[in-house]
């Protein structure tokens, strides 16, 4: 085996790939060879490190030097200075990692990582996801070996139950209980499925796990199959994740080659194999029964429940379906024990949760925190706060099924039950941060627009009801809201929640309900005063020129694309509201701050 | 793969390779690798350290490089940092000396005083 004194880890996740990390890998290899270091320094493409905002990220061990936003032209310098001569290129380090002139913080001391606890993401950014040996080096497949040789299926389920693991896809159903139902169900064939149809706007946790540590999911599915008595699994992954799909295929191939999938695994009677099914971009196929229809080759529409999938699921056989992140926890629980897992988190929400942090936040990226961490810690300590010093207004969790958490709830603990109590939900883990410039009515409209688009149309409450809600919201943001609209929205929301067929429809009104709960004043301002307090809704904006501040320089009238501003030089100019298209060009150009937007 | 032993063998073999990728807090061996150091032959010295450490399975020791320490006259220079102990600087190192430093100093805690800077006149 070759001996490498240094490893250059380069992120190959989707975030860093789209900012050019493939090119960096090529350049590093080229420059390292040129410097004659190719026998000493190894270049490794890993999964996501989490701090996507700072990508592409390059980490050099053994120093643990954390380089961020690396450009192709920086590569030669890093190779010549750092790898050849041992001088870390401080200028290119992530600024947070540089403490003072002489000290460089190691990775786990950087604020972004300090409060995180990586369980599901433990291998992301550490191993090369396309090499099964590296996964095995970090205890991979040892849990499967332990389960098959030392434990009965019931013992496996008991450990998962005792750990308190709950589904990470959003609803938070206890995983062990789900497995128990499927184990107890009678059937000649049973299936284990993985839901990797991550569809919530802003969520990319599952993608990162699949890209960074695909074997973790494969191993856990094999464990689940042993526990419930299944021999066939399906991973349903959306086709929009090409890197994840490719790595999964490679991983499944390697696992088969090693005999970790297939017949008589570890020389036991247990056989299990896995196939990938690609989703074609329908959000509803993330709903469990629709997903199963889709795997069967039918139209992706939900089925009524009961019967529940544990009894009649895929091909009408007992089936379990778990989310990617749920599976990513399983092997660790088997190896380290239920008590270890249960020691993290809160009383009813154990372990950690991964969030995809996005929107108006400094450190966009992936974070994994113990349950019970507060929103404030996530946004200010890990996320680095709101850009440009703006004020935090709300965080949206749970995607189109979730709700908004206002500033007054910043100190609420992040766990399944607390989030539901304040009208939001854990969801799969998308967390979109909004500042004072975001209009909450428009946010609700955005999510409704999404659900209307994605409604499969099978049941009327969702197909028709959400459209009616969207029409009302569109009227409101256009300044045509009427007295009684809020009440109509509330009635519709209540009825849709009570009558829709699947989870998608039942939760579709949540964004409206939670914004109504915390930001009713914004709705009222739109309806009764025809005003958008955040200054976001174009149709409600009005640009005006303050006569006292206007110097009559004519700059605004020159820049106006529709000739809505008129006046005489050195006298006050005025804006004709009927012509104005609210583009804001005049306001940007005015040197005297005489133009205001309300 | 038919047995847990096979799995354990792969784990052991690859772990040696990937174990580098953790922040460690144990002993640090720092080799001066500026132009002066490289010219004086620091690279084979460093590789020798890497090899010895791997052979002996010393998981909490890492070898890294640094720039010019400032005494080009005495290159190749090697500094050893052990937690809670004073830094030791070895001078005019060779791969053979490196092996001795690993056996006596890194493993057994006995500084090889005849190679240290204090002994150079």
XYZ file of C-alpha atoms in Angstrom:
719
model
C 0.000 0.000 0.000
C 1.230 3.459 -0.806
C 2.132 5.656 2.028
C 0.706 9.132 2.026
C 1.850 11.735 4.477
C -0.833 14.199 3.592
C -4.422 14.040 2.345
C -6.108 16.795 0.387
C -9.870 16.463 0.873
C -11.962 18.219 -1.732
C -15.722 18.434 -1.455
C -17.516 16.681 -4.308
C -21.060 17.371 -3.137
C -23.539 19.131 -5.385
C -22.883 22.567 -3.864
C -19.140 22.544 -4.316
C -19.367 20.649 -7.616
C -21.404 23.445 -9.090
C -18.810 25.944 -7.944
C -16.125 24.012 -9.764
C -14.641 21.411 -7.401
C -14.169 18.822 -10.182
C -11.792 21.209 -11.909
C -9.969 21.723 -8.595
C -9.488 17.982 -8.147
C -7.972 17.756 -11.612
C -5.685 20.744 -10.979
C -4.554 19.449 -7.611
C -3.662 16.083 -9.089
C -1.845 17.747 -11.951
C 0.123 20.154 -9.779
C 0.955 17.544 -7.173
C 2.347 15.295 -9.880
C 4.298 18.214 -11.323
C 5.853 18.898 -7.938
C 6.787 15.230 -7.667
C 4.550 14.728 -4.636
C 2.145 12.195 -6.075
C 3.631 9.428 -3.983
C 3.294 11.483 -0.786
C 0.087 13.421 -1.089
C -3.296 11.923 -1.828
C -6.233 13.797 -3.306
C -9.616 12.573 -2.077
C -13.017 13.593 -3.324
C -15.417 13.526 -0.377
C -19.033 14.321 0.305
C -20.378 17.572 1.671
C -18.565 19.314 4.536
C -21.680 21.337 5.269
C -20.440 24.873 4.893
C -21.643 25.225 1.334
C -21.616 29.021 1.539
C -17.820 28.943 1.647
C -17.382 26.386 -1.145
C -15.503 24.993 -2.860
C -13.900 23.703 0.294
C -10.503 22.030 0.490
C -9.145 20.544 3.713
C -5.534 19.480 4.053
C -4.579 16.895 6.675
C -2.633 16.293 8.921
C -2.667 20.034 9.584
C -6.449 20.229 9.251
C -6.054 23.443 7.262
C -9.501 24.576 6.171
C -9.332 26.388 2.834
C -12.513 27.996 1.564
C -13.698 29.496 -1.727
C -10.757 28.074 -3.616
C -10.369 29.173 -7.221
C -8.480 27.219 -9.889
C -5.707 29.831 -9.862
C -5.096 29.180 -6.139
C -4.233 25.522 -6.591
C -0.661 25.945 -7.720
C 0.066 28.202 -4.779
C -1.368 25.728 -2.256
C 0.629 22.886 -3.767
C 3.893 24.813 -3.927
C 3.621 26.575 -0.620
C 1.690 24.243 1.631
C 2.272 20.769 0.263
C 5.823 21.250 -0.916
C 7.196 23.682 1.605
C 4.819 23.333 4.485
C 3.717 26.939 4.617
C -0.036 27.097 5.042
C -1.473 29.733 2.722
C -3.237 31.712 5.428
C -4.748 34.155 2.978
C -6.889 31.384 1.505
C -8.029 29.830 4.784
C -11.602 30.224 5.890
C -11.428 33.495 7.818
C -13.116 31.940 10.824
C -10.325 29.394 11.131
C -7.634 32.017 11.616
C -7.578 33.052 15.221
C -4.688 35.472 15.364
C -1.409 35.835 13.588
C 0.059 32.651 14.940
C -2.839 30.378 15.674
C -4.970 28.457 13.288
C -8.052 26.788 14.688
C -8.663 23.195 13.856
C -11.869 22.339 12.089
C -13.933 21.320 15.091
C -13.165 24.618 16.791
C -14.611 26.775 14.042
C -17.905 28.313 15.227
C -19.852 26.662 12.438
C -18.843 23.177 13.605
C -18.412 23.742 17.342
C -22.052 23.317 18.331
C -22.739 20.587 15.828
C -22.820 16.911 16.542
C -22.373 14.758 13.503
C -24.060 11.363 13.633
C -25.936 11.067 10.356
C -23.271 13.131 8.635
C -20.375 11.472 10.439
C -18.616 10.335 7.265
C -19.643 13.176 4.996
C -16.553 15.113 4.082
C -14.290 12.505 5.661
C -14.402 9.504 3.366
C -14.320 9.050 -0.359
C -17.927 7.944 -0.997
C -16.899 5.914 -4.017
C -14.589 3.658 -1.996
C -16.255 1.021 0.123
C -12.965 0.330 1.932
C -12.937 3.806 3.416
C -16.467 3.308 4.709
C -15.418 -0.014 6.217
C -12.400 1.680 7.806
C -14.748 3.879 9.823
C -16.668 0.891 11.199
C -18.784 0.412 8.095
C -20.771 -2.822 7.823
C -19.648 -3.816 11.291
C -23.171 -3.154 12.577
C -24.598 -5.415 9.886
C -22.095 -8.105 10.858
C -23.038 -7.760 14.496
C -26.749 -7.929 13.775
C -26.475 -11.001 11.570
C -24.205 -12.985 13.840
C -25.170 -11.925 17.354
C -28.707 -10.605 17.397
C -32.201 -11.861 16.670
C -34.505 -9.700 14.548
C -36.536 -8.863 17.650
C -33.420 -7.742 19.489
C -32.601 -5.379 16.619
C -36.054 -3.853 16.795
C -35.832 -3.578 20.568
C -32.587 -1.619 20.310
C -34.060 0.761 17.736
C -37.168 1.192 19.906
C -35.113 1.864 23.019
C -32.982 4.420 21.231
C -36.060 6.574 20.660
C -35.223 7.112 16.981
C -38.086 8.796 15.160
C -38.583 9.245 11.432
C -36.477 12.050 10.035
C -38.682 12.595 7.009
C -40.891 14.960 8.940
C -43.733 13.282 10.729
C -41.535 11.740 13.401
C -43.126 8.327 13.707
C -41.091 6.031 16.003
C -38.898 3.929 13.734
C -38.755 0.857 15.963
C -42.546 0.706 16.189
C -42.809 0.930 12.402
C -40.391 -1.980 12.040
C -42.317 -3.971 14.637
C -45.579 -3.598 12.693
C -43.879 -4.877 9.556
C -42.202 -7.732 11.400
C -45.505 -8.826 12.921
C -47.342 -8.587 9.616
C -47.847 -11.861 7.803
C -46.571 -12.129 4.249
C -44.560 -14.384 1.972
C -42.527 -11.397 0.792
C -41.679 -8.134 2.534
C -40.001 -4.990 1.295
C -37.674 -2.365 2.716
C -37.819 1.001 1.014
C -35.882 4.191 1.351
C -37.476 7.528 0.648
C -34.894 9.701 -1.065
C -37.410 11.765 -2.964
C -36.411 14.904 -1.154
C -38.779 17.515 -2.485
C -39.230 20.308 0.052
C -38.014 23.617 -1.353
C -34.688 24.422 0.278
C -33.966 20.940 1.646
C -30.858 19.019 0.643
C -29.894 16.879 3.671
C -30.732 13.554 2.087
C -28.845 14.441 -1.040
C -25.739 15.159 0.995
C -25.933 11.877 2.881
C -26.358 9.913 -0.342
C -23.533 11.800 -1.989
C -21.202 11.681 0.962
C -21.935 8.358 2.617
C -24.126 6.104 0.456
C -23.057 2.902 2.213
C -24.562 4.116 5.491
C -28.003 3.906 3.882
C -27.334 0.544 2.241
C -26.080 -0.988 5.475
C -29.061 0.298 7.451
C -31.522 -1.023 4.899
C -29.933 -4.451 5.159
C -30.267 -4.271 8.941
C -33.926 -3.266 8.610
C -34.506 -6.118 6.157
C -33.057 -8.598 8.635
C -35.250 -7.164 11.384
C -38.536 -7.449 9.500
C -37.697 -10.518 7.391
C -37.286 -9.017 3.953
C -34.921 -9.862 1.114
C -35.525 -7.019 -1.313
C -35.182 -3.265 -0.977
C -35.778 -0.231 -3.123
C -34.255 3.203 -2.887
C -36.575 5.730 -4.437
C -34.441 8.715 -5.353
C -35.329 11.709 -7.441
C -33.733 11.889 -10.862
C -32.763 15.497 -10.184
C -29.927 14.228 -7.977
C -27.536 12.849 -10.582
C -24.458 12.754 -8.339
C -26.361 10.972 -5.578
C -27.744 8.423 -8.027
C -24.333 7.746 -9.512
C -22.672 7.260 -6.120
C -25.497 5.000 -4.973
C -25.063 2.848 -8.057
C -21.336 2.607 -7.449
C -21.913 1.805 -3.783
C -24.479 -0.904 -4.502
C -22.111 -2.429 -7.055
C -19.245 -2.496 -4.550
C -21.418 -3.931 -1.810
C -22.522 -6.719 -4.160
C -18.926 -7.391 -5.124
C -17.976 -7.745 -1.474
C -20.949 -9.954 -0.821
C -22.505 -7.412 1.530
C -25.563 -7.467 -0.669
C -26.768 -10.647 -2.284
C -27.076 -14.188 -1.047
C -25.904 -15.511 2.313
C -24.377 -12.325 3.664
C -21.494 -13.026 6.097
C -22.077 -16.716 5.547
C -25.496 -16.604 7.217
C -28.910 -17.537 5.842
C -29.718 -13.902 5.325
C -29.986 -12.643 1.731
C -30.811 -9.131 0.660
C -30.515 -7.082 -2.492
C -31.264 -3.533 -3.428
C -32.447 -1.652 -6.483
C -32.740 2.009 -7.294
C -35.921 3.540 -8.652
C -35.822 7.061 -10.030
C -38.522 9.603 -9.336
C -39.537 11.847 -12.201
C -39.948 15.047 -10.271
C -43.382 14.815 -8.695
C -43.462 16.168 -5.156
C -46.337 13.903 -4.169
C -44.152 10.840 -4.773
C -42.401 11.693 -1.512
C -45.675 10.665 0.178
C -45.320 7.034 1.186
C -48.260 5.450 -0.593
C -47.738 7.517 -3.764
C -44.088 6.515 -3.690
C -45.038 2.859 -3.600
C -47.455 3.310 -6.495
C -44.643 4.935 -8.404
C -42.230 2.060 -7.720
C -44.883 -0.346 -8.948
C -44.972 1.579 -12.209
C -48.351 3.146 -11.575
C -49.322 6.806 -11.539
C -47.864 8.543 -8.486
C -51.048 9.057 -6.502
C -51.578 8.356 -2.809
C -53.726 5.463 -1.666
C -56.190 5.755 1.162
C -54.925 4.464 4.494
C -55.655 2.017 6.109
C -54.407 -0.423 5.033
C -51.078 0.918 6.178
C -47.903 -0.002 4.301
C -46.712 -2.157 7.202
C -49.552 -4.537 6.259
C -50.214 -3.810 2.598
C -47.522 -1.692 1.048
C -45.416 -2.204 -2.026
C -47.024 -4.787 -4.351
C -49.554 -5.230 -1.515
C -46.886 -6.817 0.690
C -45.807 -5.664 4.159
C -43.371 -2.809 3.624
C -41.368 -0.324 5.634
C -40.387 3.023 4.247
C -37.858 5.196 6.027
C -36.148 8.397 5.109
C -32.447 8.603 4.181
C -31.450 10.435 7.338
C -33.334 7.944 9.532
C -31.323 5.114 7.986
C -28.082 7.066 8.380
C -28.507 6.802 12.168
C -29.215 3.077 12.360
C -25.747 1.523 12.144
C -24.423 3.900 14.803
C -27.240 2.968 17.153
C -26.470 -0.738 16.725
C -22.751 -0.210 17.349
C -22.871 2.342 20.142
C -26.089 1.236 21.754
C -29.537 2.638 22.375
C -28.404 4.439 25.523
C -25.755 6.374 23.684
C -28.309 7.604 21.148
C -30.945 8.313 23.759
C -28.473 10.405 25.745
C -28.634 13.036 23.019
C -31.613 15.271 22.527
C -34.748 15.874 24.565
C -37.117 13.620 26.399
C -39.257 12.743 23.410
C -36.922 13.616 20.555
C -33.678 11.700 20.726
C -30.504 12.071 18.766
C -29.623 14.752 16.282
C -31.280 16.376 13.299
C -29.738 17.663 10.113
C -30.960 20.976 8.773
C -30.339 22.550 5.409
C -29.871 26.174 6.311
C -30.765 28.605 3.561
C -32.293 31.970 2.783
C -31.132 35.116 4.535
C -28.308 33.609 6.519
C -24.539 34.057 6.422
C -23.452 30.426 6.564
C -25.681 28.676 4.074
C -25.114 24.965 4.419
C -25.783 21.767 6.228
C -25.815 21.545 10.010
C -26.419 18.650 12.353
C -27.409 19.542 15.882
C -28.598 17.631 18.919
C -32.372 17.836 19.307
C -33.276 20.537 21.755
C -30.859 23.110 20.413
C -32.640 26.447 20.116
C -33.361 28.232 16.894
C -31.291 31.143 18.173
C -28.201 28.956 18.448
C -28.703 27.614 14.938
C -29.183 30.999 13.371
C -26.724 33.136 15.299
C -24.012 30.770 16.567
C -23.823 28.223 13.772
C -25.405 30.141 10.929
C -23.464 33.309 11.651
C -26.538 35.567 11.754
C -28.406 37.531 9.099
C -26.438 39.196 6.281
C -26.076 42.987 6.211
C -27.094 43.285 9.849
C -30.788 42.992 9.001
C -33.374 41.921 11.504
C -34.499 38.312 11.800
C -38.174 37.947 11.038
C -38.952 34.239 10.837
C -37.618 30.829 9.953
C -39.646 28.468 7.814
C -39.283 24.795 8.651
C -41.004 21.777 7.223
C -41.329 23.104 3.685
C -44.829 23.308 2.207
C -46.160 21.243 5.119
C -44.577 23.337 7.808
C -44.866 26.796 9.136
C -43.008 29.884 10.145
C -41.297 30.378 13.463
C -41.318 34.052 14.423
C -38.660 35.981 16.325
C -40.661 35.623 19.546
C -40.068 31.868 19.415
C -36.309 32.028 18.829
C -35.646 30.293 22.108
C -37.971 27.372 21.524
C -36.162 24.059 21.564
C -35.964 22.360 18.181
C -37.696 19.025 18.599
C -40.757 17.336 17.108
C -43.264 18.294 19.762
C -42.163 21.853 20.502
C -42.283 22.740 16.820
C -45.788 21.354 16.427
C -46.873 23.254 19.535
C -45.899 26.544 17.895
C -47.666 25.685 14.629
C -44.738 24.528 12.550
C -43.144 21.112 12.225
C -39.766 19.480 12.057
C -40.250 18.515 8.471
C -37.487 16.847 6.616
C -35.077 19.566 7.639
C -35.255 22.501 5.296
C -34.807 25.741 7.226
C -35.313 28.944 5.316
C -34.400 32.099 7.182
C -36.255 35.315 6.451
C -35.397 38.879 7.356
C -37.365 42.117 7.599
C -37.567 42.431 3.792
C -39.582 39.234 3.361
C -43.348 39.610 3.144
C -45.026 36.807 5.060
C -48.197 36.906 2.953
C -46.074 36.422 -0.113
C -44.216 33.534 1.539
C -47.541 31.834 2.210
C -48.512 32.498 -1.389
C -45.231 30.975 -2.585
C -45.780 27.727 -0.704
C -49.418 27.477 -1.760
C -48.337 28.054 -5.337
C -45.976 25.125 -4.890
C -48.636 22.785 -3.480
C -51.181 23.735 -6.136
C -48.584 22.909 -8.770
C -47.696 19.633 -7.126
C -51.161 18.460 -6.096
C -51.758 15.149 -7.837
C -55.423 15.925 -8.249
C -56.823 12.746 -6.841
C -58.868 14.290 -4.023
C -60.967 17.455 -4.356
C -59.987 19.192 -1.068
C -56.402 19.389 -2.246
C -57.027 19.852 -5.957
C -59.703 22.529 -5.628
C -59.308 23.768 -2.081
C -55.658 24.755 -2.314
C -56.312 26.521 -5.596
C -59.064 28.607 -4.001
C -56.690 29.506 -1.188
C -54.020 30.489 -3.673
C -56.458 32.705 -5.572
C -57.326 34.570 -2.395
C -53.665 35.008 -1.509
C -52.849 36.250 -4.996
C -55.633 38.816 -4.687
C -54.296 39.966 -1.348
C -50.717 40.518 -2.529
C -52.030 42.385 -5.559
C -53.884 44.812 -3.353
C -57.334 43.443 -4.176
C -57.937 41.784 -0.839
C -61.386 42.176 0.655
C -62.887 42.160 4.081
C -63.601 38.539 4.989
C -60.686 37.054 3.040
C -58.820 36.055 6.184
C -61.863 34.246 7.511
C -62.365 32.476 4.182
C -58.763 31.339 4.263
C -59.222 30.002 7.753
C -62.353 28.049 6.865
C -60.785 26.561 3.758
C -57.655 25.635 5.701
C -59.668 23.873 8.369
C -61.685 21.873 5.857
C -58.720 20.871 3.722
C -56.816 19.696 6.777
C -59.753 17.582 7.847
C -60.628 16.008 4.512
C -57.602 15.684 2.211
C -56.501 12.157 1.358
C -52.791 12.268 2.069
C -50.270 14.116 4.168
C -49.469 16.509 1.375
C -53.016 17.873 1.248
C -53.606 17.708 4.987
C -50.605 19.901 5.668
C -50.826 22.198 2.647
C -52.674 24.951 4.555
C -50.013 25.065 7.296
C -47.911 27.887 5.802
C -51.041 30.056 5.676
C -52.217 29.143 9.161
C -48.877 29.760 10.801
C -48.280 33.079 9.072
C -51.830 34.083 10.019
C -51.089 33.141 13.598
C -47.927 35.202 13.934
C -48.204 37.824 11.203
C -51.920 38.562 10.990
C -51.089 42.266 11.031
C -49.307 41.879 7.698
C -52.391 40.301 6.152
C -54.529 43.099 7.568
C -52.190 45.790 6.264
C -52.411 44.257 2.791
C -56.187 43.979 2.863
C -57.325 47.076 4.667
C -54.537 49.585 4.098
C -53.363 48.224 0.716
C -49.849 48.327 2.048
C -47.051 45.746 2.268
C -45.177 46.381 5.523
C -42.043 44.591 4.253
C -42.001 46.635 1.073
C -41.989 43.490 -0.979
C -45.290 43.197 -2.834
C -44.790 45.195 -5.991
C -48.416 45.976 -6.687
C -48.725 47.618 -3.297
C -45.609 49.702 -3.446
C -45.679 53.406 -4.010
C -42.625 55.441 -4.826
C -42.800 59.080 -3.883
C -40.422 62.028 -4.062
C -39.991 64.156 -0.984
C -40.277 67.776 -2.236
C -38.108 69.039 0.607
C -35.195 66.773 -0.255
C -35.467 66.854 -4.062
C -32.900 69.142 -5.698
C -34.396 68.816 -9.155
C -31.307 67.186 -10.662
C -33.456 65.195 -13.141
C -31.419 62.011 -12.678
C -34.491 60.009 -11.663
C -36.494 61.027 -14.695
C -33.600 60.078 -16.968
C -33.266 56.630 -15.481
C -37.008 55.870 -15.369
C -37.652 53.280 -18.105
C -41.321 54.230 -18.593
C -41.186 58.014 -18.376
C -43.245 58.147 -15.216
C -41.194 60.930 -13.619
C -41.550 64.490 -14.793
C -40.545 67.942 -13.642
C -38.370 70.935 -14.401
C -34.667 71.222 -13.723
C -33.891 72.579 -10.274
C -37.532 72.210 -9.263
C -39.266 69.308 -7.576
C -39.931 66.201 -9.667
C -42.999 63.983 -9.258
C -43.808 60.357 -9.993
C -46.962 59.445 -11.885
C -48.187 56.433 -9.956
C -50.353 55.204 -12.855
C -47.302 54.833 -15.101
C -44.822 53.667 -12.475
C -43.800 49.981 -12.799
C -42.064 49.990 -9.395
C -38.699 48.926 -10.651
C -36.870 51.002 -8.055
C -34.332 52.401 -10.530
C -35.031 56.006 -9.504
C -34.533 55.237 -5.829
C -31.147 53.663 -6.504
C -30.001 56.616 -8.586
C -31.160 59.470 -6.331
C -28.189 61.044 -4.580
C -30.246 62.929 -2.024
C -32.350 60.085 -0.632
C -35.395 62.026 -1.709
C -37.265 59.006 -3.050
C -39.015 56.699 -0.636
C -40.839 53.433 -1.064
C -43.866 52.567 0.987
C -17.152 -11.532 1.869
C -18.022 -14.503 3.943
C -16.891 -13.615 7.397
C -16.486 -10.886 9.934
C -12.736 -11.511 9.936
C -12.512 -10.447 6.319
C -14.365 -7.266 7.164
C -12.048 -6.594 10.077
C -9.024 -7.082 7.849
C -10.240 -4.500 5.349
C -11.032 -2.142 8.180
C -7.601 -2.434 9.694
C -5.817 -2.001 6.412
C -7.783 1.049 5.280
C -7.896 2.669 8.675
C -4.152 3.137 8.594
C -4.622 4.978 5.382
C -7.478 7.254 6.394
C -6.678 7.784 10.028
C -4.860 10.961 9.075
C -8.164 12.718 8.590
C -8.881 13.663 12.158
C -7.789 16.570 14.225
C -5.381 15.047 16.657
C -3.980 16.352 19.862
C -1.019 14.071 20.488
C 2.603 14.387 19.449
C 3.488 16.539 16.476
C 6.668 16.068 14.481
C 7.336 19.126 12.368
C 9.895 19.002 9.588
C 11.367 22.234 8.202
C 10.629 22.089 4.511
C 11.617 25.441 3.078
C 14.081 25.630 0.189
C 16.993 25.275 2.591
C 15.483 22.220 4.244
C 14.572 20.512 1.003
C 18.036 21.191 -0.405
C 19.622 19.686 2.692
C 17.523 16.544 2.308
C 14.466 17.101 4.491
C 12.121 15.137 2.256
C 13.625 11.660 2.841
C 13.742 12.512 6.541
C 10.087 13.358 6.607
C 9.132 10.261 4.644
C 11.151 8.155 7.039
C 9.197 9.576 9.965
C 5.900 8.859 8.190
C 7.005 5.306 7.472
C 8.247 4.591 10.985
C 5.100 5.938 12.562
C 2.937 3.816 10.360
C 5.008 0.708 10.942
C 4.701 1.086 14.669
C 1.008 1.906 14.510
C 1.424 5.159 16.411
C -2.055 6.570 15.901
C -1.720 9.722 17.907
C 1.383 11.084 16.244
C 1.289 13.271 13.209
C 3.996 14.454 10.889
C 3.622 17.820 9.301
C 5.861 20.284 7.603
C 6.681 23.872 8.199
C 8.588 26.627 6.472
C 12.057 27.882 7.242
C 12.721 27.713 10.943
C 15.570 30.190 10.532
C 18.741 28.188 11.103
C 19.418 27.072 7.575
C 22.917 26.093 8.648
C 21.480 23.247 10.689
C 18.943 21.882 8.234
C 17.266 19.429 7.980
C 15.604 20.585 11.190
C 12.918 18.646 12.998
C 10.862 19.829 15.943
C 8.983 17.483 18.241
C 6.026 18.786 20.239
C 4.651 16.538 22.928
C 1.667 17.617 24.999
C 2.812 19.093 28.289
C 6.506 18.930 27.432
C 8.980 21.403 26.056
C 9.641 21.463 22.369
C 12.712 19.498 21.260
C 14.635 20.606 18.174
C 16.757 18.121 16.270
C 19.260 19.332 13.723
C 21.114 17.956 10.699
C 18.757 15.063 10.474
C 19.060 12.021 8.281
C 16.635 9.132 7.696
C 18.782 6.950 9.994
C 18.646 9.529 12.765
C 14.889 9.756 12.227
C 14.481 6.061 13.011
C 16.375 6.495 16.256
C 14.321 9.544 17.234
C 11.123 7.578 16.738
C 12.307 4.585 18.792
C 13.906 6.470 21.633
C 12.020 9.752 21.841
C 8.562 9.275 20.346
C 7.998 5.762 21.684
C 10.064 5.708 24.869
C 10.144 9.365 25.791
C 13.948 9.595 25.932
C 15.179 12.672 24.072
C 18.111 11.800 21.792
C 20.257 14.591 23.164
C 23.190 14.066 20.869
C 21.107 15.207 17.898
C 19.521 18.192 19.568
C 20.393 21.773 18.854
C 21.837 22.272 22.328
C 24.616 19.852 21.506
C 25.796 21.634 18.393
C 28.777 23.846 18.770
